[in-house]
Coordinates of C-alpha atoms and ligand atoms in Angstrom, one line a residue:
X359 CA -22.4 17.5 2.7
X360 CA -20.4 16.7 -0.6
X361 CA -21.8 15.6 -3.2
X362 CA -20.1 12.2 -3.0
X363 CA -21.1 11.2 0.1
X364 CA -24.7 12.5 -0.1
X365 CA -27.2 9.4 -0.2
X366 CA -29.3 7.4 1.9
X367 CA -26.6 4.1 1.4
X368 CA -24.0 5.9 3.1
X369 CA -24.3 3.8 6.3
X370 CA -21.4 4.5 8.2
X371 CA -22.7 7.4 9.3
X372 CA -21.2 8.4 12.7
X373 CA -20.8 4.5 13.0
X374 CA -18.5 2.0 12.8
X375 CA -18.5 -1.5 11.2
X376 CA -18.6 -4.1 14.1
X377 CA -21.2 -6.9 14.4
X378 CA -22.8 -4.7 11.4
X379 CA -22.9 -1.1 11.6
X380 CA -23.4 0.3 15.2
X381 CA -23.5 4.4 15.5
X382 CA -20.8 5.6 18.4
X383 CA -21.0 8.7 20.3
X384 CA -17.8 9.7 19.6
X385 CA -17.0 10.8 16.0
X386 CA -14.0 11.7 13.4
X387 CA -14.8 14.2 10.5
X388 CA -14.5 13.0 7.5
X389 CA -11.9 16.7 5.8
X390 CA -12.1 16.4 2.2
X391 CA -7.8 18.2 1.6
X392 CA -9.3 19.6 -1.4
X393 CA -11.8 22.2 0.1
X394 CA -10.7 21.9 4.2
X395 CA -14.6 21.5 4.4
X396 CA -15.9 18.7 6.9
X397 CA -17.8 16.2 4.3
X398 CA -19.1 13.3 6.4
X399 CA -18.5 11.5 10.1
X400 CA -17.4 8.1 11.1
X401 CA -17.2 6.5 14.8
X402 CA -14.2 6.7 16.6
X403 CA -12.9 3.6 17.6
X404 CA -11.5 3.1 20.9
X405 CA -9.0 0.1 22.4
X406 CA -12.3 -1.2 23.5
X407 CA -14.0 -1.5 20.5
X408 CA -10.5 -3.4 19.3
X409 CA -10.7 -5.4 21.9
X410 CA -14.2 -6.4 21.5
X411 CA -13.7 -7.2 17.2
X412 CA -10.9 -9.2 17.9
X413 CA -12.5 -11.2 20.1
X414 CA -15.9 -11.5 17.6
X415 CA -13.8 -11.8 14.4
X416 CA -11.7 -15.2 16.8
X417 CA -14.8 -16.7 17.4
X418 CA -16.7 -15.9 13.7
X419 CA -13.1 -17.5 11.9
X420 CA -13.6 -21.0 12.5
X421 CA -17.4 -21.2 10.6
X422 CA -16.0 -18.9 8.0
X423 CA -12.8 -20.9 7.2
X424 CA -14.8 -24.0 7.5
X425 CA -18.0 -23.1 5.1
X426 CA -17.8 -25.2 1.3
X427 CA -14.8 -23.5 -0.8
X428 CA -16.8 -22.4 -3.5
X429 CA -19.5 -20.6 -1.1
X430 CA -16.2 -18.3 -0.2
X431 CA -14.9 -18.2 -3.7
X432 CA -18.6 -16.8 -5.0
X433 CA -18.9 -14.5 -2.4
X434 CA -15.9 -12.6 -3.8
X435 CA -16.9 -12.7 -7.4
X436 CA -20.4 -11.2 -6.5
X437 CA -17.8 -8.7 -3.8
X438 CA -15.7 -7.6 -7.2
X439 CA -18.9 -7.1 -9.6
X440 CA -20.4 -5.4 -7.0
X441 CA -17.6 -2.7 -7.0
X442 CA -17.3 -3.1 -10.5
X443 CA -21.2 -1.0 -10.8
X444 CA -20.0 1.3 -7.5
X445 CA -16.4 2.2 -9.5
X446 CA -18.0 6.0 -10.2
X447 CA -19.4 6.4 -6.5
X448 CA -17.0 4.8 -5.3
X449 CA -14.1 7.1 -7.5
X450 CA -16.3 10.2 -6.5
X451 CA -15.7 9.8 -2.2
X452 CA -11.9 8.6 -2.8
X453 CA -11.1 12.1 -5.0
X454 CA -13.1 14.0 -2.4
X455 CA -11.3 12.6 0.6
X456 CA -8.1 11.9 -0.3
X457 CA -7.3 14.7 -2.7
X458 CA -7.1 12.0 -5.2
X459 CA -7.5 12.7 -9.2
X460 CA -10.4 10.7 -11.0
X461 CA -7.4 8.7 -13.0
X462 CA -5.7 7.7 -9.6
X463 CA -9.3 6.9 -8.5
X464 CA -10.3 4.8 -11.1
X465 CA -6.7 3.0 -10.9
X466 CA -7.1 2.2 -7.7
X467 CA -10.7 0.6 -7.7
X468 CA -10.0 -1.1 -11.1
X469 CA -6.7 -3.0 -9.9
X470 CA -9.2 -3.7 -6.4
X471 CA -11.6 -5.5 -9.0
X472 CA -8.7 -7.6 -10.3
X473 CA -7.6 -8.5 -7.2
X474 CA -10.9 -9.8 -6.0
X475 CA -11.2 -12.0 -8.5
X476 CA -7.6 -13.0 -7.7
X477 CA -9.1 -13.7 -4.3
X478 CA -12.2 -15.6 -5.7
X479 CA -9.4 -18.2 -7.3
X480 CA -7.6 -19.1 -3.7
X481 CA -10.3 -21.0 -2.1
X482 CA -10.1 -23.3 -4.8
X483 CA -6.3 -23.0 -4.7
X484 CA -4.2 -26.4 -3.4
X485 CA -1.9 -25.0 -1.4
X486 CA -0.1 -28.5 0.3
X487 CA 2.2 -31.0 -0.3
X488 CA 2.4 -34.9 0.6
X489 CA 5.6 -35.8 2.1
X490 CA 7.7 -38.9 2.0
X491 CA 7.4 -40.7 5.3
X492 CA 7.1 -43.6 7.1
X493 CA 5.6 -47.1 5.5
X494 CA 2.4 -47.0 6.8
X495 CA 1.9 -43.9 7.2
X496 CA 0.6 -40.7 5.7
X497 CA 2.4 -37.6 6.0
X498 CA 0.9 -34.3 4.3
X499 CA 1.5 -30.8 5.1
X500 CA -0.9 -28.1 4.6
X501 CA -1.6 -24.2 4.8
X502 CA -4.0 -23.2 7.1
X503 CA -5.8 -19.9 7.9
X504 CA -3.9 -17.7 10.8
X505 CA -7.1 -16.9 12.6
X506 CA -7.4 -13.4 13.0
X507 CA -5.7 -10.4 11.0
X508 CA -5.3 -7.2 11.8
X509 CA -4.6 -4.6 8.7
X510 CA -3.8 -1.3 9.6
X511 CA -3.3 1.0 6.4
X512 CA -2.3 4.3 5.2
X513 CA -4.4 7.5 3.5
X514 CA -2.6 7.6 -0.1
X515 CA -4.3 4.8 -2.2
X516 CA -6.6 4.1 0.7
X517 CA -8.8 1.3 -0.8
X518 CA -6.4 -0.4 -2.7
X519 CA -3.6 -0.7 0.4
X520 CA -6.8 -2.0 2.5
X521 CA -8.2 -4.0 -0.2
X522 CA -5.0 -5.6 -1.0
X523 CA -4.7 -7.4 2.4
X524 CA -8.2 -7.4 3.6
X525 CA -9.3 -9.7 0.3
X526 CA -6.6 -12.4 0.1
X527 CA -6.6 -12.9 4.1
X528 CA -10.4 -13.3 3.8
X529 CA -10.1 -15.3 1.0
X530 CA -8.2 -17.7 2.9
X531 CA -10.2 -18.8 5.4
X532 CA -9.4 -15.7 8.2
X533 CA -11.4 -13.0 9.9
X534 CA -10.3 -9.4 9.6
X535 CA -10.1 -6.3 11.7
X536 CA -9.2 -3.4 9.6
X537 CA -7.9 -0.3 11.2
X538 CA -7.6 2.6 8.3
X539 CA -5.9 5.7 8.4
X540 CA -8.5 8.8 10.4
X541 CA -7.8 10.9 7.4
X542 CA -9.5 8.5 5.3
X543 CA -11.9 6.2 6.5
X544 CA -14.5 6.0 4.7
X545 CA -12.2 5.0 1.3
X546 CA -9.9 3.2 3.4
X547 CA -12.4 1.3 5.5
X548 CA -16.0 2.0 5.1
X549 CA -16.3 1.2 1.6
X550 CA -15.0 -1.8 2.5
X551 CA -16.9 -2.7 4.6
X552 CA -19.8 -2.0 2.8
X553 CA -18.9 -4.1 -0.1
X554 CA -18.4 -7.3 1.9
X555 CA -22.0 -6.7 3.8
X556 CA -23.8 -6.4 0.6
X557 CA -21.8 -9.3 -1.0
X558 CA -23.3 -11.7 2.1
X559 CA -19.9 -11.4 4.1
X560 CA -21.3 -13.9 7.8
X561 CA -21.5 -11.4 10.4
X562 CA -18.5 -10.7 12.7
X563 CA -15.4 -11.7 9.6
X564 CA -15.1 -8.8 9.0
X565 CA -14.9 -5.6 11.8
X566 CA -13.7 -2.2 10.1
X567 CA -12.8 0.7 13.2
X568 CA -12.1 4.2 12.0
X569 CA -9.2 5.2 14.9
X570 CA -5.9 6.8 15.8
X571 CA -2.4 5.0 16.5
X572 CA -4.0 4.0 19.7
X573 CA -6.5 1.3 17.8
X574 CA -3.9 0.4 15.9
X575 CA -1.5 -0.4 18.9
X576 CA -4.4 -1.9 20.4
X577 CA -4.4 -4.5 18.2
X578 CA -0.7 -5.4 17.9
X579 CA -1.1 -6.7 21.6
X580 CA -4.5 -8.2 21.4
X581 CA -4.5 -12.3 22.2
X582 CA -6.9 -12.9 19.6
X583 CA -5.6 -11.3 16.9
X584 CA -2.5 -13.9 15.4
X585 CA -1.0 -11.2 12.2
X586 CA -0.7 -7.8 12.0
X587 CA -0.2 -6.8 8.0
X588 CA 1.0 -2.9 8.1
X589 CA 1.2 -0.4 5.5
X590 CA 2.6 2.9 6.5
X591 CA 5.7 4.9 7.0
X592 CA 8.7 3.3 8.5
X593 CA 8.7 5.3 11.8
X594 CA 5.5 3.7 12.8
X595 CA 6.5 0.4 11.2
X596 CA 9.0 0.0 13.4
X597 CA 6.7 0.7 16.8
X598 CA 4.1 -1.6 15.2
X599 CA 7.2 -4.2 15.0
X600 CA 8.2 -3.8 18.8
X601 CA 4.9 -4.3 19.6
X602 CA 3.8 -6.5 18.0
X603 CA 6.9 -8.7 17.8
X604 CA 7.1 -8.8 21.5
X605 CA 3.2 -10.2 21.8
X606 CA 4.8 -12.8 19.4
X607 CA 2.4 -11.7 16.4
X608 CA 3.1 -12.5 12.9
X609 CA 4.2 -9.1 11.1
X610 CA 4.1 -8.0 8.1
X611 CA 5.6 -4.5 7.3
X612 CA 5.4 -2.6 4.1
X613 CA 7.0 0.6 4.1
X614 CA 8.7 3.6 3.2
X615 CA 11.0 4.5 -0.1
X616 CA 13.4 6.5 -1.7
X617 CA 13.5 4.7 -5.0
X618 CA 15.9 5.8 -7.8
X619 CA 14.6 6.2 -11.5
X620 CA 17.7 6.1 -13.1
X621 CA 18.6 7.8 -16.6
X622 CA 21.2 6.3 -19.0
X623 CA 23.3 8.3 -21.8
X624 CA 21.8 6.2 -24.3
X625 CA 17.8 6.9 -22.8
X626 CA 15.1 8.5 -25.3
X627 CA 14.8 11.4 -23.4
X628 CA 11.4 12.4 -24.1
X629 CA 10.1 9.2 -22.7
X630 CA 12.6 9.7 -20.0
X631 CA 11.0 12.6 -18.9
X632 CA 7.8 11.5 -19.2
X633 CA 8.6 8.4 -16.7
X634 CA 10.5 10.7 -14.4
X635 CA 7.0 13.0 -14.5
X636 CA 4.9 10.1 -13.9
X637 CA 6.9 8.3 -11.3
X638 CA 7.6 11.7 -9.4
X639 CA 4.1 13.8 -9.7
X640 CA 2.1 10.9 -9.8
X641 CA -0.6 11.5 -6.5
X642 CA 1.5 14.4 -6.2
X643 CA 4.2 12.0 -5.0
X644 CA 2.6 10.6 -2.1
X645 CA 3.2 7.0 -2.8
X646 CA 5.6 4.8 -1.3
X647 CA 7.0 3.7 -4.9
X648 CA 7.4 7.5 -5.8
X649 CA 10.5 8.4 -8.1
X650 CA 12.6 10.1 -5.0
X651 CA 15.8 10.1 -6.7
X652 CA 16.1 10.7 -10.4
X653 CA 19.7 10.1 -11.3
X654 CA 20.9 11.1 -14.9
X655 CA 24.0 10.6 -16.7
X656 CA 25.9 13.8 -17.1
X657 CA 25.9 14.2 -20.5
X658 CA 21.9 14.4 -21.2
X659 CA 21.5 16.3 -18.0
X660 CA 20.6 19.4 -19.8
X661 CA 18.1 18.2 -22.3
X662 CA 16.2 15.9 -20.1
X663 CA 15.8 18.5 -17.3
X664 CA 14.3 20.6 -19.9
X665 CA 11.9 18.3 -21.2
X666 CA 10.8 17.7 -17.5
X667 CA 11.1 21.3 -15.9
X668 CA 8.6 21.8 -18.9
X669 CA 6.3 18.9 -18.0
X670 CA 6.6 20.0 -14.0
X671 CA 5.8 23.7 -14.9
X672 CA 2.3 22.6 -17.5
X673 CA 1.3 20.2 -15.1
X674 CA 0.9 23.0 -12.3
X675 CA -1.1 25.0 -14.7
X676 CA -3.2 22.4 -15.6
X677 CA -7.1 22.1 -15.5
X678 CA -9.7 19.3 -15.7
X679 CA -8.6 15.6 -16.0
X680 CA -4.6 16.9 -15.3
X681 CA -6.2 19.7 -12.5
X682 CA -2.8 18.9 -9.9
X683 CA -4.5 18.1 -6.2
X684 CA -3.4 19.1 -2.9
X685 CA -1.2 16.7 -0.6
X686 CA -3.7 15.2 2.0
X687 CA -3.2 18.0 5.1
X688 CA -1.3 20.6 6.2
X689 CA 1.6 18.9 8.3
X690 CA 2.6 16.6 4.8
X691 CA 2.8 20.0 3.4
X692 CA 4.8 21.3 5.8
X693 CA 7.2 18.3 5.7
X694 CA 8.1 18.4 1.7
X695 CA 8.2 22.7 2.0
X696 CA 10.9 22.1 4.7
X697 CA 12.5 19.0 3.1
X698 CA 13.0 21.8 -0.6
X699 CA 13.6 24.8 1.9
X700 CA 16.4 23.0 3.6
X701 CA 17.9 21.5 0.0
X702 CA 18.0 24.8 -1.4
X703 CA 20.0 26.2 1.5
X704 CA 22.1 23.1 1.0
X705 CA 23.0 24.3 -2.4
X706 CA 20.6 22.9 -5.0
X707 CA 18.7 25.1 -7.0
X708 CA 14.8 25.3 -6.9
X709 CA 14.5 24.9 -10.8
X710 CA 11.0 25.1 -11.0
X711 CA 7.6 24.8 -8.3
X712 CA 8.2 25.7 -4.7
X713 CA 5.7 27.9 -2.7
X714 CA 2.2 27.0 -1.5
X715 CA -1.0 27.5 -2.2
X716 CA -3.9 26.4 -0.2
X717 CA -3.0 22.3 0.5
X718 CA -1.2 22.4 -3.2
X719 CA 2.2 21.8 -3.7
X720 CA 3.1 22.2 -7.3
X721 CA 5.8 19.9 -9.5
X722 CA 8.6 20.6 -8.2
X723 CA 12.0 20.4 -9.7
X724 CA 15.4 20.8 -7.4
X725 CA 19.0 20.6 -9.5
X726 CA 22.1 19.8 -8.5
X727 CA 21.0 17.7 -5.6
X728 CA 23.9 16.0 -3.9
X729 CA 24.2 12.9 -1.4
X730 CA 24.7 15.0 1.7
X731 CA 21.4 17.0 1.0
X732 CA 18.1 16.1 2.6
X733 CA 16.3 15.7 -0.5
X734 CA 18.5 12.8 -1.9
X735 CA 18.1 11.1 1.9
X736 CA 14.7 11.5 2.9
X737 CA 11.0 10.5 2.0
X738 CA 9.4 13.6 0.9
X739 CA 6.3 12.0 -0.1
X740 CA 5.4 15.5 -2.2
X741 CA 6.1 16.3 -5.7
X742 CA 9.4 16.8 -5.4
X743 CA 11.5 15.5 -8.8
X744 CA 15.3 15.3 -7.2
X745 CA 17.8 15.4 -9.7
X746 CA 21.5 14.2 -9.0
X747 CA 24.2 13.7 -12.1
X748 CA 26.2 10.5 -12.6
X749 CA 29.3 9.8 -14.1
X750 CA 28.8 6.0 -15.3
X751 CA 27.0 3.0 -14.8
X752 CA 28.9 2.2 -11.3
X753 CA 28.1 5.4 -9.9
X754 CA 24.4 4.9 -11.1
X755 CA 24.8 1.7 -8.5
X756 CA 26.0 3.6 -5.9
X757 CA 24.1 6.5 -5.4
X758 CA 21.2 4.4 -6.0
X759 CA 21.9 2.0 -3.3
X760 CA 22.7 5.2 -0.8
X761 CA 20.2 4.3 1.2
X762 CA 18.7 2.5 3.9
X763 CA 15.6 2.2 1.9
X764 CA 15.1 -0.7 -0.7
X765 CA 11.5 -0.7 -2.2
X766 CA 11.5 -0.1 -6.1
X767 CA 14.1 0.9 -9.0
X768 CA 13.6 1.8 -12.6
X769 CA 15.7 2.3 -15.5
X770 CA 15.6 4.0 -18.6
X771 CA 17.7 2.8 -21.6
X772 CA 18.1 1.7 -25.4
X773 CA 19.8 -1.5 -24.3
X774 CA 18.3 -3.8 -22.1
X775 CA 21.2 -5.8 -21.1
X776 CA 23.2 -2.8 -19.7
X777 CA 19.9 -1.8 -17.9
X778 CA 19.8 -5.1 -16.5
X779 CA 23.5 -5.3 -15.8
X780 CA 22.6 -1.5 -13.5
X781 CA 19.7 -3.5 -11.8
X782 CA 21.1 -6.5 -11.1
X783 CA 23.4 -4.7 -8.7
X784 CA 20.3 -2.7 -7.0
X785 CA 18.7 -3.7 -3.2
X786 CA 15.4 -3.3 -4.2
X787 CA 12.3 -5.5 -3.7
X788 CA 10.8 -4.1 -7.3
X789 CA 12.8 -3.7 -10.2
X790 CA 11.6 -1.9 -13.8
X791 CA 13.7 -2.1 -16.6
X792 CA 12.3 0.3 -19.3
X793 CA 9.5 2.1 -16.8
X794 CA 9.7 4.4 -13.8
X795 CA 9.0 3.1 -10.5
X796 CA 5.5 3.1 -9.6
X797 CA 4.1 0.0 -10.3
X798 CA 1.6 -2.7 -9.2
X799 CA -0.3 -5.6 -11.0
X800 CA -1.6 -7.2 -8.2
X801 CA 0.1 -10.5 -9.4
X802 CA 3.1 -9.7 -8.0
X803 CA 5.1 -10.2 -4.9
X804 CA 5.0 -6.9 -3.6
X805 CA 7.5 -5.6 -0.7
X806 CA 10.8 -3.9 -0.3
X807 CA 14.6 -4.5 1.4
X808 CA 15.9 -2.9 4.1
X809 CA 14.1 0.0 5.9
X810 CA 11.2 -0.8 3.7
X811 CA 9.9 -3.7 5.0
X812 CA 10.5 -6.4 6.9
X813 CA 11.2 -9.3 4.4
X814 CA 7.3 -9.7 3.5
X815 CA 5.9 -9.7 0.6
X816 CA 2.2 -9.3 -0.4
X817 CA 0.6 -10.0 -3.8
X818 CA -0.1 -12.4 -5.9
X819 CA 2.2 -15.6 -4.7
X820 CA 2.7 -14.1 -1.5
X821 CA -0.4 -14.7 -0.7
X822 CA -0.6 -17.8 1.2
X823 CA 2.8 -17.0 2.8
X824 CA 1.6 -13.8 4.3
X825 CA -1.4 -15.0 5.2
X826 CA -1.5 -18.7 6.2
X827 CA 0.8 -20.9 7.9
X828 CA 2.0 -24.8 7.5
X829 CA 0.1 -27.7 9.7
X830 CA 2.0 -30.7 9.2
X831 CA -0.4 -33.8 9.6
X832 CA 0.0 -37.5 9.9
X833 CA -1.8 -40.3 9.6
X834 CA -1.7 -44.5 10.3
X835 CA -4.2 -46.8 10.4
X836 CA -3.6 -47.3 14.0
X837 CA -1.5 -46.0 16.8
X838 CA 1.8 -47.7 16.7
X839 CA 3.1 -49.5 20.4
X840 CA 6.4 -47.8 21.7
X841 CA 9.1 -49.4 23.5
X842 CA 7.7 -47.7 27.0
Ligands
NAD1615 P1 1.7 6.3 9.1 O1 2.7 5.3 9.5 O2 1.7 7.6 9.8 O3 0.2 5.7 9.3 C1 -0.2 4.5 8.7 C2 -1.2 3.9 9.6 O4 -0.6 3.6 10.8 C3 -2.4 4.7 9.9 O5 -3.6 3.9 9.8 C4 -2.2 5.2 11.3 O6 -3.3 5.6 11.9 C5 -1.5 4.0 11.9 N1 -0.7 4.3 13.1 C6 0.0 5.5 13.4 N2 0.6 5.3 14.5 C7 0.4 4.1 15.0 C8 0.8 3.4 16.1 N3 1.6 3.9 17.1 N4 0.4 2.1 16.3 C9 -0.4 1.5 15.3 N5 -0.9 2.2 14.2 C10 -0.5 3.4 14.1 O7 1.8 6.5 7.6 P2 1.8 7.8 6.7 O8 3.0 8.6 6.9 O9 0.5 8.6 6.8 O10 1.8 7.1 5.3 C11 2.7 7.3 4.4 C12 3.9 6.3 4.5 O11 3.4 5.0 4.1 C13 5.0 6.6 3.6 O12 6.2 6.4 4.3 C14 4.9 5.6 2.5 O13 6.1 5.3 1.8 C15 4.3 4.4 3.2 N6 3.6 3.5 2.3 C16 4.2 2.3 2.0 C17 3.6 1.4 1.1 C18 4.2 0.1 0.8 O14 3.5 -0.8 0.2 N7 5.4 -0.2 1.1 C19 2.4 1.8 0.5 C20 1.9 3.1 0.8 C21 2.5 3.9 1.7

């Protein structure tokens, strides 16, 4: 067994986390991408175990949302310093699962520390108004817990995307049933899991089932369960909508991107290419905010496509802390091979990277990428940097908005007002002036236009609209006589 998930406190051994952790005779391996080796086992969830955590987590919500605020609030401050002293363990199971770099890793868990405490704050939070009304009478509206949530997430940040709905639904007063990706379930959902039943999480709030699709669908239909918040790619976004629109669920849907990082003549172009670096090669481009486009004014095209074929080509030869990790299996790999493959019949030129070895992809840089190829059009979710000349500012706008995704945007320039004047103009639900476009404070709205979401937002504000609704309540002194 790895390293990393050696240890008597790994608990989730062949189990699942369901009225506590109960072992199940059927199993997923846990693949660590990095050395194809099987490293650990969860349970395999079934509709039936869905079925039966939706119905615990409806009937645990009601004590939960109704225990004394500041018993809530405390259990998520003891829940973020408790993962404040795991962030090395913790770190060590997400690199060897998910492929990710210790960086990444420690990224992740640190901004999941923030955003517990964020969560410790709402219980305390106000979130109602008192209306104008009748003499005589009181009228108030208030935001009230949904009941139960289900979160199904993706493989790429694993905790983080769990984390970031699992803590502020909690936090407001709702149980949870958290479905993570199979490919990784013990950073996407175990961990989890474990953090809340060591922080003194009341049995049954909290159900975490390691499953395919078919968990996942279970839940979009299931009468107890009142939200589904989503994560993933838009394809399955848009089954998870069907579904559970048609069962008249709440839905939240954060999705896919092709964002633009977008280069103007008047850009320092070494700190261009450093942002077009880190927003394409970051987790070797699998994140939804990835830098899919990188659009430069024609007359600095040369220069900065130097500086970054340079910063593609040492980053592939890299060791230690800047070591470049694989993409999480074999099919992703296949999908960003074919998506170059097929550009470079198209006509672009395969500058630098290309070719495979093991579950690596290296930086990759493609030239001379135009709107009809299939690198400017689809999500390659590899690291793929896709460069496409512009003429001026307008065309920036256009080929930037080319899409039917609308997630995030950067732009690089001296002055901030044209920059602005670009992004103003952009559909995107995250905006950068002067920074590439993977970004996340956990303060902020987060959530995209278009095919990238579904008008949600999650983060910071967002909050209690994801993941609460209004009650509107009013009050006289006695019931009033009406005329029959
Ligand atoms: P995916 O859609 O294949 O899987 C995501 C989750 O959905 C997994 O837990 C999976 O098991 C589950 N799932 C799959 N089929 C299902 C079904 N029929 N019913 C219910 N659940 C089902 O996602 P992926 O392709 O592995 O992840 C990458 C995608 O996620 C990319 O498109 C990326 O842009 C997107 N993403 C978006 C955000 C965001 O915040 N907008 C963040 C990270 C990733």
């Amino acid at each position: 067994m790895d390293g990393a998930f050696a240890g008597p406190d790994r608990k989730w051994r062949d189990s699942i986390y369901s009225s506590g952790w109960r072992k199940l005779g059927s199993t997923i391996d846990v693949i660590s991408p990095g050395s194809g080796e099987a490293i650990d086992r969860v349970g395999a969830a079934t509709g039936q175990e869905a079925a039966e955590a939706a119905a615990k987590a409806a009937a645990a919500q009601p004590g939960w949302a109704a225990l004394p605020y500041d018993d809530r609030a405390r259990l998520f401050r003891k829940a973020a310093g408790l993962l404040e002293g795991r962030m090395q363990d913790y770190a060590g199971i997400i690199m060897a699962e998910s492929g990710s770099g210790f960086g990444k890793a420690m990224f992740e868990l640190s901004v999941a520390v923030r955003l517990l405490y964020e969560a410790a704050a709402m219980p305390t939070q106000s979130p109602g108004l008192v209306l104008p009304s009748q003499p005589g009478r009181i009228s108030l509206c208030r935001r009230q817990p949904l009941g139960v949530v289900g979160v199904i997430s993706p493989f790429n940040f694993p905790f983080y995307l769990s984390m970031r709905a699992v803590a502020p639904a909690l936090a407001i007063g709702n149980a949870v049933v958290l479905k993570p990706d199979p490919r990784t379930s013990v950073s996407g959902g175990m961990l989890i899991a474990s953090l809340f039943d060591d922080a003194g999480l009341p049995a049954d709030v909290l159900h975490v089932l390691p499953g395919g699709g078919d968990v996942g669908a279970a839940l979009c239909t299931d009468p107890h369960v009142a939200m589904i918040q989503f994560t993933g790619s838009t394809r399955t976004g848009r089954l998870i909508g069907k579904l559970a629109g048609e069962h008249l669920k709440k839905v939240s849907l954060e999705l896919g991107g092709k964002n633009s990082l977008i280069v103007l003549d008047d850009a320092d172009l070494d700190l261009a290419a450093s942002n077009a670096a880190w927003g394409a090669y970051l987790h070797q481009g699998q994140i939804c905010m990835t830098a899919g486009r990188i659009l430069v004014q024609s007359s600095i095209i040369e220069p900065f496509t130097e500086r970054l074929a340079k910063k593609a080509r040492d980053l592939g030869a890299g060791e230690g802390d800047h070591a470049f990790g694989p993409l999480i299996n074999q099919p992703q790999l296949a999908h960003a091979d074919d998506v170059v493959r097929r550009t470079v019949d198209a006509g672009a030129k395969l500058l630098v990277g290309g070719g495979t070895n093991g579950l690596v992809y290296p930086p990759t840089v493609l030239t001379g990428v135009t709107p009809d190829m299939p690198a400017f059009r689809e999500e390659i979710f590899g690291p793929v940097a896709v460069i496409t000349p512009f003429a001026d500012d307008a065309e920036a706008v256009r080929l930037a908005n080319d899409t039917e995704y609308g997630l995030s945007a950067g732009i690089i320039s001296k002055s901030v007002g044209r920059a602005m004047a670009v992004g103003e103009r952009l559909h995107v639900g995250l905006l950068h002036i002067n920074d590439q476009t993977v970004n996340d404070e956990v303060l902020n709205p987060f959530g995209g236009r278009g095919i990238s979401g579904n008008g949600t937002s999650i983060g910071g504000p967002a909050n209690w609209d994801e993941f609460s609704q209004w009650q509107w309540v009013t009050i006289k002194d006695s019931a009033p006589a009406y005329p029959f």
